[in-house]
Each structure stands twice: as C-alpha cells, then as structure tokens.
Coordinates of C-alpha atoms and ligand atoms in Angstrom, one line a residue:
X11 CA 1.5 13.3 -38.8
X12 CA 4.2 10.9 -39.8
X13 CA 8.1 10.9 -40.6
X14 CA 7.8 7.8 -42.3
X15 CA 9.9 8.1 -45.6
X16 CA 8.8 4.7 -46.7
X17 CA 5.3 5.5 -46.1
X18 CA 5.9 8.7 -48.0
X19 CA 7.5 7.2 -50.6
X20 CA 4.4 4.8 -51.1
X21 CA 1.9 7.9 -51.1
X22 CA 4.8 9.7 -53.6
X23 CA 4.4 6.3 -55.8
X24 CA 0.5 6.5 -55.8
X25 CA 0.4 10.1 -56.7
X26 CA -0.7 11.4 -60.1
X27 CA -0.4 15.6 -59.2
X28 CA 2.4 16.6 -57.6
X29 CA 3.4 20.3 -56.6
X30 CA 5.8 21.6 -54.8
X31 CA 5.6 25.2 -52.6
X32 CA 8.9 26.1 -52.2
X33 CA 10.0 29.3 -50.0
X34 CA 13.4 30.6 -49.2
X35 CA 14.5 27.8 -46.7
X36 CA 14.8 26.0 -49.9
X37 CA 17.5 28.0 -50.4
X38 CA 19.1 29.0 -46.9
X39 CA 22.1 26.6 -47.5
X40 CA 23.4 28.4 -50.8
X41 CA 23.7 31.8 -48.6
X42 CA 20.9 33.1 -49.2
X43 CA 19.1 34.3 -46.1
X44 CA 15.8 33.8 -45.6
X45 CA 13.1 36.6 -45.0
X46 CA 12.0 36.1 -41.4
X47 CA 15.2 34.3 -40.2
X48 CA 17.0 35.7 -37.1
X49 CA 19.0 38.6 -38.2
X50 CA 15.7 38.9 -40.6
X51 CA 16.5 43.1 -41.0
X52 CA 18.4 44.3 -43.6
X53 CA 20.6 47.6 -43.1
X54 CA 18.0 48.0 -39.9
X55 CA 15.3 47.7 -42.5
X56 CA 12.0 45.0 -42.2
X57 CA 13.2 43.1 -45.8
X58 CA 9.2 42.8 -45.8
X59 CA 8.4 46.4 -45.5
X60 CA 11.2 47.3 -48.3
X61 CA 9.4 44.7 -50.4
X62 CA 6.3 47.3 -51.7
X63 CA 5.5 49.4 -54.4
X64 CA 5.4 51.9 -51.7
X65 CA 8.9 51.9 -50.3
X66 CA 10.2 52.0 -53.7
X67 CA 8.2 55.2 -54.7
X68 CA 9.3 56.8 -51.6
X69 CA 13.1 55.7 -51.6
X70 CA 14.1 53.7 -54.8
X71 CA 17.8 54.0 -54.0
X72 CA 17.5 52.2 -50.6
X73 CA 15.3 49.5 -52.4
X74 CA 17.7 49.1 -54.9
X75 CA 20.6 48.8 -52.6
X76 CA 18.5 46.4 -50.7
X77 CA 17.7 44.2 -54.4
X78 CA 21.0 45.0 -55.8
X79 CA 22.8 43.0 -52.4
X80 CA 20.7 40.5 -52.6
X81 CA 21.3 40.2 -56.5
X82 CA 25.0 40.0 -56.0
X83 CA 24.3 37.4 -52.9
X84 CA 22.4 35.4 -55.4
X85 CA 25.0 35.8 -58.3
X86 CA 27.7 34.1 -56.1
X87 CA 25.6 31.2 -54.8
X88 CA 25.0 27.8 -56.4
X89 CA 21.8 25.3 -56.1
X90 CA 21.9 23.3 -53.0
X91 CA 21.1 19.4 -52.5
X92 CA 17.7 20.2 -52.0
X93 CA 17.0 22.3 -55.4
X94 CA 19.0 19.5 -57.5
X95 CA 16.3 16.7 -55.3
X96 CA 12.9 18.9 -56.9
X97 CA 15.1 19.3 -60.1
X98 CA 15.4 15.8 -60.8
X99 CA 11.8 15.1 -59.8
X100 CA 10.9 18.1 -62.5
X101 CA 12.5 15.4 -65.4
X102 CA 9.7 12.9 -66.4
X103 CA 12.1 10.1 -66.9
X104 CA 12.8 10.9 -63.0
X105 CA 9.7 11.3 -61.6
X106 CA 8.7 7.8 -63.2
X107 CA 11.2 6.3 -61.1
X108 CA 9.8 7.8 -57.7
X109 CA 6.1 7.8 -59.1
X110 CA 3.6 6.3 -61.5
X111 CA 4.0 6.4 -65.4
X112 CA 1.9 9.6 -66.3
X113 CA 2.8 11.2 -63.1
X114 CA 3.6 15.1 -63.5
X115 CA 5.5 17.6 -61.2
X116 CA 5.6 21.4 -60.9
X117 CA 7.6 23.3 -58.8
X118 CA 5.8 26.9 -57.2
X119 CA 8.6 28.6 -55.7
X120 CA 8.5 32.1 -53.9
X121 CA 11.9 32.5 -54.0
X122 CA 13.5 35.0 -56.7
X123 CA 16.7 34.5 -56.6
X124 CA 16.9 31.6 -60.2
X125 CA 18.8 28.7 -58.2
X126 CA 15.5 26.1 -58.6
X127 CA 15.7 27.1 -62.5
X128 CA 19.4 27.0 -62.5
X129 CA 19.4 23.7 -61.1
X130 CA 16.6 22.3 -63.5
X131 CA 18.7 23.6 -66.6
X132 CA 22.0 21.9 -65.2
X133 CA 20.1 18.5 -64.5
X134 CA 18.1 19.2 -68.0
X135 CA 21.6 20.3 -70.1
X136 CA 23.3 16.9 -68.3
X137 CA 20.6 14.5 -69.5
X138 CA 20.7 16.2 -73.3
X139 CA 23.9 17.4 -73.7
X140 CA 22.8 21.2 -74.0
X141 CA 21.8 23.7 -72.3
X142 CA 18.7 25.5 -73.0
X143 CA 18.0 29.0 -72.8
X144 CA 14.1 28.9 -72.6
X145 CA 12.3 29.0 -68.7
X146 CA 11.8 25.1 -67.9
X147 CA 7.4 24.7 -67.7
X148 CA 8.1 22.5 -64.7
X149 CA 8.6 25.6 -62.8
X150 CA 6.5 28.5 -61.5
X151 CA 8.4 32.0 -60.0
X152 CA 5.6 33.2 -58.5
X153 CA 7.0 35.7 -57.2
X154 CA 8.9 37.1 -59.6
X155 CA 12.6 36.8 -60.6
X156 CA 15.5 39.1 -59.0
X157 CA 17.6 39.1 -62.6
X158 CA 14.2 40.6 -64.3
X159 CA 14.5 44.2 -64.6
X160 CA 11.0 46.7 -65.8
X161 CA 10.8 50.1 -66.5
X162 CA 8.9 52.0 -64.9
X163 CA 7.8 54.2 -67.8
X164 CA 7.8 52.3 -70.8
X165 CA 7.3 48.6 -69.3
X166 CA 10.3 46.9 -71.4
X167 CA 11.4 43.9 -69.3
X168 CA 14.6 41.8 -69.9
X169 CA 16.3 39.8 -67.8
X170 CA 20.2 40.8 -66.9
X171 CA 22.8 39.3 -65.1
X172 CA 25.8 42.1 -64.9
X173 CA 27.3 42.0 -61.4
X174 CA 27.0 45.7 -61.9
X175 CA 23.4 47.4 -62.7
X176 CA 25.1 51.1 -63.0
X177 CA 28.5 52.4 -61.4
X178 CA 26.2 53.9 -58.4
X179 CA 25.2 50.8 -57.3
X180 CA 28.7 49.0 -57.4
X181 CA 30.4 52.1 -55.4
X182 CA 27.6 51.9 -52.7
X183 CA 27.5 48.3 -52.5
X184 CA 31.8 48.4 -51.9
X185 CA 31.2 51.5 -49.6
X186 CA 28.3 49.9 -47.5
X187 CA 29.5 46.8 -47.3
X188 CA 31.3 46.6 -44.2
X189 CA 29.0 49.1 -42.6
X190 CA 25.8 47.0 -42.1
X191 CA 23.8 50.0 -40.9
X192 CA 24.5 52.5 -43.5
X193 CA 22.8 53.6 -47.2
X194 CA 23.9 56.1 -49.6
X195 CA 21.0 58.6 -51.0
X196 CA 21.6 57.6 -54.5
X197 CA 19.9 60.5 -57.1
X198 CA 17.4 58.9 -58.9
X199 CA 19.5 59.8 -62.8
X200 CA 22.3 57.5 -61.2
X201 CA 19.8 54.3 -60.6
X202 CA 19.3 52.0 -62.9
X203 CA 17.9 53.4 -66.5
X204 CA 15.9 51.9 -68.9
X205 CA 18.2 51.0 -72.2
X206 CA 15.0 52.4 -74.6
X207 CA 13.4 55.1 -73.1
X208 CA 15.7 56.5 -70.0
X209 CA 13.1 55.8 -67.6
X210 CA 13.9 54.3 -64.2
X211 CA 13.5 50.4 -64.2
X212 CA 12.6 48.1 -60.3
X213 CA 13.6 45.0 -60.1
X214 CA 11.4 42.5 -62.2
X215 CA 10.0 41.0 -58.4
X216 CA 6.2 40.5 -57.2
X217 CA 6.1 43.2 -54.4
X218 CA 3.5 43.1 -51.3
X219 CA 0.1 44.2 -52.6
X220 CA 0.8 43.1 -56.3
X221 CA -0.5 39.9 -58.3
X222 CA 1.9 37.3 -58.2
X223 CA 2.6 35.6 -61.5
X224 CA 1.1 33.1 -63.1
X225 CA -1.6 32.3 -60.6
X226 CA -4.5 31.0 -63.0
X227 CA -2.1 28.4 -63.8
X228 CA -1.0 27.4 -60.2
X229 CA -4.4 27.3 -58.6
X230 CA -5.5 24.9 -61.7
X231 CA -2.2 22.9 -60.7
X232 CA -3.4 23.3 -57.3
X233 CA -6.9 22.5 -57.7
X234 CA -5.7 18.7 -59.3
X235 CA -2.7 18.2 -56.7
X236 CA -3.4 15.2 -54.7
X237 CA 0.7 15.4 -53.3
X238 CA 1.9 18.9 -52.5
X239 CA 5.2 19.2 -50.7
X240 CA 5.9 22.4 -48.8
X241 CA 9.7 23.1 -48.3
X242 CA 11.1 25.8 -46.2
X243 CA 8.6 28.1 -45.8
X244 CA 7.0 29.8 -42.9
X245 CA 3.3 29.7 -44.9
X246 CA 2.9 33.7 -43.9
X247 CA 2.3 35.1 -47.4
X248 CA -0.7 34.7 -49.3
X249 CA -1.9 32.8 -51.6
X250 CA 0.9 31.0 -51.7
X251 CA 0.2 30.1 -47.7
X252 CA -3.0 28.7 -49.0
X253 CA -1.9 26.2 -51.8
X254 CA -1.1 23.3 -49.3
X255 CA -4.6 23.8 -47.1
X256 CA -6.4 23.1 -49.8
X257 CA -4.7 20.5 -51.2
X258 CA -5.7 18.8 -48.0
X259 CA -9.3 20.3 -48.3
X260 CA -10.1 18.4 -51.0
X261 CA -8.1 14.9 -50.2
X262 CA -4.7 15.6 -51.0
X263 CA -1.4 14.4 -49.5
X264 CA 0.3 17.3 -47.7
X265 CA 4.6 16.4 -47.1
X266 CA 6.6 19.1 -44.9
X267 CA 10.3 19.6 -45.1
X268 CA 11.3 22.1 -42.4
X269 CA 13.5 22.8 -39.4
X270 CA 10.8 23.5 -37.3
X271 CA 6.9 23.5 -37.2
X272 CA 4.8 26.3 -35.7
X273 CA 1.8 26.5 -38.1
X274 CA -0.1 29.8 -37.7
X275 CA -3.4 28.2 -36.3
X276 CA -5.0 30.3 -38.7
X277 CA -4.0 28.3 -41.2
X278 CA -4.6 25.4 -39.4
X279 CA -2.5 22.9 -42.0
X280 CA -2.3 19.9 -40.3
X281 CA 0.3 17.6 -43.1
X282 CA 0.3 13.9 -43.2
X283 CA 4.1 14.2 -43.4
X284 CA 6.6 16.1 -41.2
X285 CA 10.2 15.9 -42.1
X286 CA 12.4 18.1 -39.5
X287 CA 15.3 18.9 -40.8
X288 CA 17.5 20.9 -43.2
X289 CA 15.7 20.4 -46.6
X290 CA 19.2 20.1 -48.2
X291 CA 19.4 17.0 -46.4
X292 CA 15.8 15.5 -45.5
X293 CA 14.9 16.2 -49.1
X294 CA 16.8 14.0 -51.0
X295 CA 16.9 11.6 -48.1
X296 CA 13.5 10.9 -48.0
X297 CA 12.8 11.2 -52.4
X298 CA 15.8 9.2 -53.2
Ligands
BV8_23 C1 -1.5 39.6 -53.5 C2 9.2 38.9 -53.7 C3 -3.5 40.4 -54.5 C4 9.9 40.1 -53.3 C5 7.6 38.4 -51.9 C6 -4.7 37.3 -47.1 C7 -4.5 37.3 -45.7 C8 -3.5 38.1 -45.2 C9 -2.7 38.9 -46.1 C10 -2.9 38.8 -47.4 C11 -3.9 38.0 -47.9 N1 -3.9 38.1 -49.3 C12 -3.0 39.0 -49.7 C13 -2.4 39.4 -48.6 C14 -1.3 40.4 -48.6 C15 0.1 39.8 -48.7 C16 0.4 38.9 -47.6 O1 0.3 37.7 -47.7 N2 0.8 39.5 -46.5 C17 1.2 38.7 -45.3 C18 2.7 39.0 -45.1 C19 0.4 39.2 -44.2 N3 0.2 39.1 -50.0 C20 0.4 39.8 -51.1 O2 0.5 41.0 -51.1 C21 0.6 39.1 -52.4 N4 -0.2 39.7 -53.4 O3 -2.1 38.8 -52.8 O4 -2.0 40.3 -54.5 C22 -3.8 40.9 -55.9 C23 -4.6 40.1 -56.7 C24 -4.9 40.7 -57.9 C25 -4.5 41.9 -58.3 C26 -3.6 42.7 -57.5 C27 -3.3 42.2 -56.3 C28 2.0 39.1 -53.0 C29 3.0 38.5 -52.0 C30 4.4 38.5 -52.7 C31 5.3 39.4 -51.9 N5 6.7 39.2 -52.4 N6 8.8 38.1 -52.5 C32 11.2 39.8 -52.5 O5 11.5 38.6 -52.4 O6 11.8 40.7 -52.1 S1 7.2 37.5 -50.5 C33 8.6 37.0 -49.7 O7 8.1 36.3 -48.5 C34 9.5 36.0 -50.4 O8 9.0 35.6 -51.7 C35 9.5 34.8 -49.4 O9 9.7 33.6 -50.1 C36 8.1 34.9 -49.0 C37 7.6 34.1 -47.9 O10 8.5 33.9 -46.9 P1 9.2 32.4 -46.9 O11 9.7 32.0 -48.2 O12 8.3 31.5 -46.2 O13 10.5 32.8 -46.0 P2 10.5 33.0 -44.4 O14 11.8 33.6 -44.1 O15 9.3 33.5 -43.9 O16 10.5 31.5 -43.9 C38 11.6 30.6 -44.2 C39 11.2 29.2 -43.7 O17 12.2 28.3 -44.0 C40 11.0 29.1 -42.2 O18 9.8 28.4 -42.0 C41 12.2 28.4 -41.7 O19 11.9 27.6 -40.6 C42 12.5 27.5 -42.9 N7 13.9 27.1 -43.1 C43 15.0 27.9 -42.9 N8 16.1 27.1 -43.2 C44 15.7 25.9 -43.7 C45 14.3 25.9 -43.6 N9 13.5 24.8 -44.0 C46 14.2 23.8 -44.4 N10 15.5 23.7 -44.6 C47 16.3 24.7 -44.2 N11 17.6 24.7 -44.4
ZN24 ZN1 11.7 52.3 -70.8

C-alpha cells in the first residue's frame, strides 16, 4: 500500500476507466455530518435505522424532521475543495490533463445532499459561460437525492428546493432546534402533500432495503474500471462497499482518500494507494 502521489499520478496517467465511490466524508468539511461519525445519532435516533421504508411508515413526522434538518443543513453548505478536485476531473478537457486522451471519469456518490452536482455545474457553467439545468452524466446519486420529493400515492416526483416543505416543518425545525433531544408528533395532513393528488410525499432518497439507482449502469462502469478512487467512506453499505473489491478482483487500481483505515476484514480491500488525510486537502494535493 503506497502514499506515493507521483506513483499515483503515473497509474492516474495510464488509466483508461476511472470511477470514483464517494461517501459522506466527501462532504464532512461543508457541515455536513457524516453517518457513523462520533455524535453519529440524530435527536437520540440511529440516522441508519430512520433511514427505512419502515421507520417512515411507522413515524413519517420524525423522518421528515430528521430529512427536513438535514435538507436545510445541506441548503446552507457549499462544495468543498475535494468536490471541486472530482469536479474538474468529471470535464474531459481536465481529465486529459491528469490522464490519457480518451480517458473517461464518473463519479458514484452515496451522498444525497447535491454538493458533487453543484460543484460539477459551477466548474461546467465557468468553462461555458452557462449554467445548465440538466443532471451532469459524469455523475451517479446512487442513493438518491435529498431535494427529490415522491408521493407516496400517485408517484409524481420533482425536485424542490424551498427552505420550507410546509409551515409544520419550519415551526418544528425553529422549536427543536435548540432542544437536540426533542420531536414534535406532526399529524400526517400537516406533512408534506403531494401538489396533484394530496397524497403524502418522502423524500426522493434510496432507503435501507431499497434498489439504489442506476445500478445496471454503475456495475457496467464498474465492471471496465481499471482506477477506482474511494473517498470518505467507511465501505459498510452495500453494493456500493463492493465497487472497489472488485475493481481489484479483476486488475484494477484501487486509491483511498480517508482519515483513517480500518477495513472491515470482511471486505478484505487491500488498495494500492492510501492517502490519510482530510479529502478536502489530500484530494486535490495528490490529482493536481
Ligand atoms: C439494497 C440514503 C437490494 C439515505 C443510504 C450485503 C451484505 C450486508 C448487507 C447488505 C448486503 N446487501 C444489501 C444489504 C443491506 C443494506 C446494507 O448495506 N446494510 C449494511 C448497513 C449492513 N444495503 C441496502 O439496503 C441497499 N439496498 O441492497 O437493495 C435490492 C435490490 C433490488 C431490489 C430491491 C432491493 C441500499 C443502501 C442505501 C441506504 N441509503 N443513504 C440517507 O442518506 O438518509 S446509505 C447511507 O450510508 C448514506 O448514503 C451514506 O453515504 C452511506 C454509507 O456511509 P458512508 O458514506 O460511508 O458514511 P459513514 O459515516 O459511514 O463514513 C464516513 C467515512 O468518511 C468514514 O470512513 C470517515 O473516516 C470518513 N471521513 C470523515 N471525514 C472525512 C473522511 N474521509 C476523508 N476526508 C474527510 N474529511
Ligand atoms: Zn400524488
């Protein structure tokens, strides 16, 4: 296992399919806390046991107040260094810089929260002198997006980005807020309503036990990758825990970027690269 940016940056050069697995390290130094992290409870809750199809049938008010802080934490946080570093390796004229002509990049992120697509668009509208509207193809959500909303009854999805999903919400985010432990019982008619039909919408998220998105493409991506970076994530959920182990089961180059390294021998990922560190800071280090 090396640290060896300019031996990295020779494997980067001789690389053809590069992915990156991002998880929400990527985006600890925007504000956004990460799922297992120290204080990883939320309002005394297990953020990965309000994450289910479950806990939302049996209290969709707590998991909404749950989504709906975590909305408002992502509405108020910008991309770090680290999301601008994959962004600018998502632009072909970029990546030819770092890597072969022909070279391509994706990005497979597990986070929700938009900042990797949000940087992309900034780097994107800079270089063209517009902005556009349309989800860059450089970049995978697999897990969903927190600014997605779906109805439960009639399935309408749209993607919205008020500060305030209804009045209820707001007034139990401003009540709660100092009081880490507490939830209001919202009624179910004061949650969030679907515009068309009145029925209740969830956030637009991948929960525990559902298909993530887009998968057919990722494991093809997966399947060709002979680089895969793996930034700031703790490899616990599946599949995306898988993505880098078999990159290295069939000859690939596996890079990690993370402040520490405790694989779960079950896993048993053994990377060519380790780069300890804050990815905000060893990423664009060790690209640029
Ligand atoms: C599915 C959206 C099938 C919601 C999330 C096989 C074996 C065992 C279990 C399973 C299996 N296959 C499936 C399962 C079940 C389950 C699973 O994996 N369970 C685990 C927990 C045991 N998987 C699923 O249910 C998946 N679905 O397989 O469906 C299927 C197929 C067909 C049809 C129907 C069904 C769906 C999983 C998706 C769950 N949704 N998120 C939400 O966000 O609220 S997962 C959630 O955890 C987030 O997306 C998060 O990203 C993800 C993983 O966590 P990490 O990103 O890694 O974050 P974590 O806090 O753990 O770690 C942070 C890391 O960053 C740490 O390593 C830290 O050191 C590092 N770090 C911190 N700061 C920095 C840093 N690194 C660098 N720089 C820094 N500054
Ligand atoms: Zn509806």
């Amino acid at each position: 296992m090396s640290s060896d940016a300019d031996a990295f940056r020779t494997a980067l050069r001789s690389s053809k399919n590069i992915i990156a697995i991002a998880g929400a390290g990527l985006s600890a130094a925007s504000g956004i806390p990460t799922f297992r992290s120290a204080n990883g409870l939320w309002r005394n809750h297990d953020p990965v046991q309000l994450a289910t199809p479950q806990a939302f049938d049996k209290n969709p008010s707590l998991v909404w107040q749950f989504y709906n802080t975590r909305r408002t934490t992502a509405l108020n946080a910008s991309p770090n260094a680290a999301h601008m570093a994959l962004a600018m390796l998502c632009c072909p004229d970029m990546l030819q810089v770092l890597a072969p002509s022909q070279a391509n990049f994706t990005l497979i992120t597990q986070n929700i929260d938009g900042l990797s697509t949000r940087a992309l668009k900034d780097v994107l509208a800079k270089r063209d002198g517009e902005r556009q509207d349309s989800q860059p193809s450089m970049i995978y959500e697999m897990h969903g997006r927190l600014f997605d909303i779906i109805c439960t009854t009639c399935s309408h999805i749209e993607t919205n980005y008020d500060p305030s999903l209804c009045p209820a919400l707001s007034e139990t985010q401003q009540n709660c807020s100092n009081d880490k432990n507490t939830c209001a019982d919202i009624p179910l008619e004061l949650l969030p309503r679907c515009a068309k039909c009145g029925g209740l919408l969830r956030p637009g998220v991948v929960w525990f036990d559902e298909k993530p998105r887009h998968l057919t493409q990722i494991w093809s991506l997966v399947d060709k990758a002979d680089m895969c970076l793996v930034i700031g994530t703790s490899n616990t959920v599946q599949p995306a825990a898988g993505f880098a182990c078999e990159v290295k089961d069939h000859g690939g180059t596996v890079a990690v970027f993370n402040v520490e390294w405790n694989p779960d021998p079950e896993f048993d990922l053994n990377p060519d690269f380790l780069f300890l560190g804050p990815c905000e800071e060893t990423l664009p280090k060790v690209l640029f």
